Coordinates of C-alpha atoms in Angstrom, one line a residue:
M1 CA -47.2 -50.4 -24.5
N2 CA -47.8 -53.5 -22.2
A3 CA -49.2 -52.7 -18.8
P4 CA -46.9 -53.7 -16.0
I5 CA -47.2 -57.3 -14.9
S6 CA -48.4 -58.2 -12.0
S7 CA -50.2 -61.5 -10.0
K8 CA -53.4 -59.7 -10.5
N9 CA -53.4 -59.8 -14.5
L10 CA -51.4 -63.0 -15.0
G11 CA -54.3 -65.1 -13.9
H12 CA -55.4 -67.6 -16.5
A13 CA -54.0 -70.5 -18.4
E14 CA -50.5 -70.5 -18.8
R15 CA -49.9 -66.9 -17.6
S16 CA -50.9 -68.3 -14.0
I17 CA -47.6 -70.0 -14.1
G18 CA -45.9 -66.2 -14.3
A19 CA -48.3 -65.2 -11.4
I20 CA -47.0 -68.1 -9.2
L21 CA -43.3 -67.6 -10.0
I22 CA -43.9 -63.7 -9.2
D23 CA -45.5 -64.4 -6.0
A24 CA -42.9 -66.9 -4.8
G25 CA -39.9 -64.7 -5.5
R26 CA -38.6 -66.6 -8.5
L27 CA -39.4 -64.1 -11.2
K28 CA -39.6 -60.4 -11.4
A29 CA -42.6 -58.6 -13.1
E30 CA -40.4 -56.7 -15.5
D31 CA -38.7 -60.2 -16.5
A32 CA -42.3 -61.2 -17.0
E33 CA -42.7 -58.9 -19.8
K34 CA -39.8 -60.2 -21.7
I35 CA -41.2 -63.6 -21.4
L36 CA -44.6 -62.8 -22.7
R37 CA -42.9 -60.8 -25.7
L38 CA -40.9 -63.9 -26.6
Q39 CA -44.1 -66.2 -26.0
R40 CA -46.2 -64.0 -28.6
E41 CA -43.7 -63.6 -31.3
G42 CA -42.4 -67.4 -31.1
G43 CA -45.5 -68.9 -30.4
L44 CA -44.3 -70.5 -27.3
R45 CA -45.7 -71.9 -24.2
F46 CA -45.1 -69.4 -21.3
G47 CA -42.8 -72.0 -19.5
D48 CA -40.7 -72.7 -22.6
A49 CA -40.0 -69.2 -23.4
A50 CA -39.1 -68.3 -19.7
C51 CA -36.4 -71.1 -19.8
K52 CA -35.1 -69.9 -23.4
L53 CA -34.5 -66.6 -22.2
G54 CA -33.0 -68.3 -18.9
L55 CA -34.9 -66.3 -16.6
V56 CA -36.2 -69.5 -14.9
T57 CA -34.9 -73.1 -14.7
E58 CA -37.0 -76.2 -15.1
E59 CA -37.4 -76.7 -11.0
D60 CA -39.2 -73.3 -11.1
I61 CA -41.5 -74.5 -13.8
Q62 CA -42.2 -77.8 -12.1
F63 CA -42.7 -75.8 -8.8
A64 CA -45.5 -73.5 -10.7
L65 CA -46.9 -76.4 -12.3
S66 CA -47.6 -78.1 -8.9
R67 CA -49.1 -75.2 -7.4
Q68 CA -51.1 -74.6 -10.4
F69 CA -52.7 -78.0 -10.4
D70 CA -53.0 -78.2 -6.7
Y71 CA -50.1 -80.6 -6.5
P72 CA -48.1 -79.0 -3.5
Y73 CA -44.5 -79.9 -2.8
L74 CA -42.1 -78.4 -0.4
Q75 CA -39.0 -76.5 -1.4
R76 CA -35.9 -77.3 0.5
G77 CA -35.2 -75.2 3.7
E78 CA -38.7 -73.9 4.0
S79 CA -39.9 -76.7 6.2
G80 CA -39.1 -79.0 9.2
V81 CA -39.8 -82.1 7.0
A82 CA -36.5 -84.4 6.6
D83 CA -35.0 -84.4 3.2
E84 CA -35.6 -88.1 3.3
V85 CA -39.0 -87.7 2.8
V86 CA -38.3 -87.1 -1.0
A87 CA -42.0 -87.2 -2.0
A88 CA -42.6 -83.8 -0.4
Y89 CA -39.6 -82.4 -1.8
N90 CA -39.2 -83.9 -5.6
P91 CA -42.4 -85.5 -6.8
F92 CA -40.7 -86.0 -10.0
H93 CA -38.1 -88.3 -8.7
P94 CA -38.0 -92.2 -9.9
Q95 CA -38.4 -93.1 -6.4
V96 CA -41.7 -91.1 -6.2
E97 CA -43.0 -92.4 -9.5
A98 CA -42.7 -96.0 -7.8
L99 CA -44.4 -94.9 -4.4
R100 CA -47.1 -93.7 -6.8
A101 CA -47.5 -97.1 -8.2
V102 CA -47.6 -98.7 -4.6
R103 CA -50.4 -96.0 -4.0
S104 CA -52.6 -97.0 -7.0
Q105 CA -52.1 -100.9 -6.2
L106 CA -53.2 -100.0 -2.4
M107 CA -56.2 -98.0 -3.7
L108 CA -57.0 -101.2 -6.1
R109 CA -56.2 -103.9 -3.4
W110 CA -57.0 -102.6 0.0
F111 CA -58.5 -99.0 0.6
D112 CA -62.1 -99.1 0.5
P113 CA -64.3 -96.9 3.0
A114 CA -67.4 -98.9 2.1
A115 CA -66.0 -101.9 3.4
G116 CA -64.5 -100.4 6.3
R117 CA -61.1 -100.7 4.9
R118 CA -59.1 -97.1 5.8
C119 CA -56.2 -98.6 7.8
L120 CA -53.0 -100.6 7.1
A121 CA -50.2 -101.2 9.1
I122 CA -46.8 -101.3 7.4
A123 CA -44.6 -104.3 8.7
S124 CA -41.1 -106.1 8.3
P125 CA -39.0 -108.6 10.0
G126 CA -36.2 -106.3 11.3
R127 CA -34.9 -102.9 11.8
E128 CA -33.4 -100.4 9.4
E129 CA -35.5 -102.0 6.4
G130 CA -37.2 -98.8 5.6
R131 CA -40.9 -99.1 7.0
S132 CA -40.5 -95.4 8.6
W133 CA -39.3 -94.1 5.4
L134 CA -42.1 -96.1 3.4
V135 CA -44.9 -94.9 5.8
A136 CA -43.5 -91.1 5.6
N137 CA -43.6 -91.1 1.8
L138 CA -46.5 -93.1 1.3
G139 CA -48.5 -90.7 3.5
V140 CA -47.5 -87.7 1.3
V141 CA -48.3 -89.2 -2.1
F142 CA -51.5 -90.2 -0.6
S143 CA -52.4 -86.7 0.4
Q144 CA -51.1 -85.2 -2.7
L145 CA -54.1 -87.6 -4.4
G146 CA -56.5 -85.5 -2.0
E147 CA -56.9 -88.3 0.2
R148 CA -57.2 -87.1 3.9
T149 CA -54.3 -88.9 5.3
L150 CA -53.2 -89.8 8.6
I151 CA -49.5 -91.4 9.5
I152 CA -49.4 -93.1 13.1
D153 CA -46.2 -93.7 14.3
A154 CA -46.8 -96.9 16.6
D155 CA -43.3 -97.8 17.2
M156 CA -43.2 -96.4 20.6
R157 CA -39.8 -98.4 21.1
N158 CA -37.9 -96.4 18.3
P159 CA -40.0 -93.6 16.9
R160 CA -38.9 -91.9 13.8
Q161 CA -42.0 -90.3 12.2
H162 CA -41.8 -87.0 14.5
L163 CA -38.1 -86.6 13.1
L164 CA -39.0 -87.2 9.5
F165 CA -41.9 -84.4 9.5
G166 CA -40.2 -82.3 12.1
V167 CA -43.2 -82.4 14.9
D168 CA -43.3 -82.1 18.4
N169 CA -42.8 -85.7 20.0
R170 CA -43.6 -84.8 23.9
M171 CA -47.4 -85.9 23.7
G172 CA -48.2 -88.8 20.9
L173 CA -50.0 -92.1 20.6
S174 CA -48.4 -93.2 24.3
A175 CA -50.5 -90.2 26.0
A176 CA -53.8 -91.0 24.1
L177 CA -53.7 -94.5 24.8
S178 CA -53.2 -94.0 28.5
G179 CA -55.9 -91.5 28.7
R180 CA -53.7 -88.5 28.7
G181 CA -54.3 -87.0 25.1
S182 CA -56.2 -84.5 23.4
A183 CA -57.0 -83.4 19.9
E184 CA -53.8 -81.7 19.5
I185 CA -51.4 -84.6 19.5
V186 CA -52.5 -85.2 15.8
R187 CA -50.2 -82.7 14.1
R188 CA -51.0 -81.3 10.8
V189 CA -47.9 -81.1 8.4
P190 CA -47.8 -77.4 7.2
A191 CA -47.7 -76.7 3.5
L192 CA -48.4 -80.8 2.7
V193 CA -52.2 -80.6 2.3
D194 CA -54.5 -83.5 3.7
L195 CA -51.3 -84.8 5.6
S196 CA -51.3 -85.1 9.5
V197 CA -49.1 -87.2 11.8
L198 CA -49.7 -88.9 15.2
P199 CA -46.4 -89.4 16.8
A200 CA -45.4 -91.9 19.1
G201 CA -45.1 -89.5 22.1
A202 CA -43.1 -90.1 25.5
T203 CA -41.7 -93.8 25.3
P204 CA -44.0 -96.0 27.8
P205 CA -42.7 -98.8 30.0
N206 CA -45.3 -101.2 28.7
P207 CA -46.1 -100.3 24.8
Q208 CA -47.4 -103.8 24.2
E209 CA -50.2 -103.6 27.0
L210 CA -50.9 -100.1 25.6
I211 CA -51.7 -101.2 22.2
S212 CA -53.6 -104.4 23.6
R213 CA -56.3 -102.1 25.2
P214 CA -59.6 -101.6 23.7
T215 CA -58.2 -97.8 23.6
F216 CA -56.3 -98.2 20.5
A217 CA -58.9 -99.9 18.5
A218 CA -61.4 -97.0 19.7
L219 CA -58.7 -94.8 18.6
L220 CA -58.6 -96.2 15.1
K221 CA -62.3 -96.2 14.9
Q222 CA -62.3 -92.5 15.6
Y223 CA -60.0 -91.7 13.1
A224 CA -61.6 -94.0 10.5
E225 CA -64.5 -91.3 10.6
E226 CA -61.9 -88.3 10.3
Y227 CA -59.7 -89.7 7.5
D228 CA -59.6 -91.6 4.3
V229 CA -55.9 -93.4 5.0
I230 CA -54.5 -94.2 7.9
L231 CA -50.9 -95.8 7.8
V232 CA -49.4 -97.3 11.0
D233 CA -45.9 -97.2 11.4
T234 CA -44.7 -100.6 13.6
P235 CA -41.9 -102.1 15.4
A236 CA -39.6 -104.5 13.8
A237 CA -41.6 -107.8 14.1
G238 CA -38.9 -109.9 14.8
S239 CA -38.1 -108.2 18.1
T240 CA -41.5 -107.4 19.6
A241 CA -45.2 -108.8 19.2
D242 CA -46.3 -105.3 19.2
T243 CA -46.5 -105.5 15.4
F244 CA -48.9 -108.5 15.4
T245 CA -51.2 -106.4 17.6
L246 CA -51.0 -103.4 15.3
A247 CA -51.6 -105.3 12.1
A248 CA -54.5 -107.2 13.7
R249 CA -56.2 -103.8 14.6
A250 CA -55.5 -102.2 11.2
G251 CA -57.0 -105.2 9.6
G252 CA -54.5 -105.6 7.0
T253 CA -50.5 -105.0 6.7
L254 CA -47.8 -104.6 4.0
L255 CA -44.6 -106.2 4.0
V256 CA -41.5 -104.3 3.5
A257 CA -38.0 -106.0 2.4
R258 CA -34.5 -104.6 1.9
P259 CA -31.9 -106.0 -0.3
H260 CA -29.0 -107.4 1.4
L261 CA -30.8 -106.9 4.6
T262 CA -33.8 -108.7 5.0
R263 CA -33.5 -112.5 5.2
T264 CA -36.3 -114.4 2.4
A265 CA -36.8 -116.9 5.1
A266 CA -37.5 -114.4 7.9
L267 CA -40.1 -112.7 5.3
R268 CA -41.6 -115.8 4.4
T269 CA -42.0 -116.7 8.2
L270 CA -43.5 -113.4 9.1
A271 CA -46.0 -113.5 6.3
G272 CA -47.1 -116.8 7.3
E273 CA -47.7 -115.8 10.9
F274 CA -49.6 -113.2 9.9
H275 CA -51.6 -115.4 7.7
Q276 CA -52.2 -117.9 10.6
A277 CA -53.1 -115.1 12.9
G278 CA -56.1 -114.2 10.2
I279 CA -54.7 -110.8 9.4
T280 CA -54.6 -109.8 5.7
V281 CA -51.2 -109.5 3.8
V282 CA -51.9 -107.2 1.1
G283 CA -48.8 -107.1 -0.6
S284 CA -44.9 -106.7 -0.3
V285 CA -42.6 -103.7 -1.3
L286 CA -38.8 -104.4 -2.1
N287 CA -37.5 -101.2 -0.5
D288 CA -33.8 -99.6 -1.6
A289 CA -34.3 -96.4 0.2
G290 CA -34.7 -95.4 3.9

């Protein structure tokens, strides 16, 4: 007779999937007995046997695999992270596959700690083109790669990152730039290893002047010693000069366009203005989400 199954004796290879599911309350110990029996009799993998018995779903197996291979993602309802941060909840979604492709290109073409390139600004000509969505989701996929990742919400006029990640926005970048911040203004995102957010904070009357101060450059230099990847969410470039200052401080920018919203001429003009200002345009993303 088999001994009772528990997370202590489900600790290796595929059996660790059972341990993970039991610990997460997705599988009963007595049901794990049935799965192991079918696994032995049919020469199946644990997950295949569990699904065949109807005791778990494919979503449960993906959840366990993510934990087994240290690839964390969230379950809906267990976090304040917004559903639109799809990379945090559904790493197997086609949009997330596309985000990982963007991540790979950025790792190849831009991020290089040895060259001092750890920071990138995300910019677009107008509003509602998906900058904040892209920043948030890229931040998640970089952190899932094991990169220590910081998202800075530098759109102090229309901040969104605190809403996307469910963090307190009473103190943030505006406080840091006015000399009132502390280390606590950077918020770790629970359950998403290696991801932190610096929210915009209270809306100041002078955001352009604040980010133009040497304090912002010093802040980026400080964070570059603590993080591998820093993503800066910027305001709409067509409505404020903030974006050019932020991109110049970051050293490079990734442009975002949205179908049926972004005008091609506006995007080309923005890219040309960045080039004239000596700011590297790393590439562009056509975003149909966010």
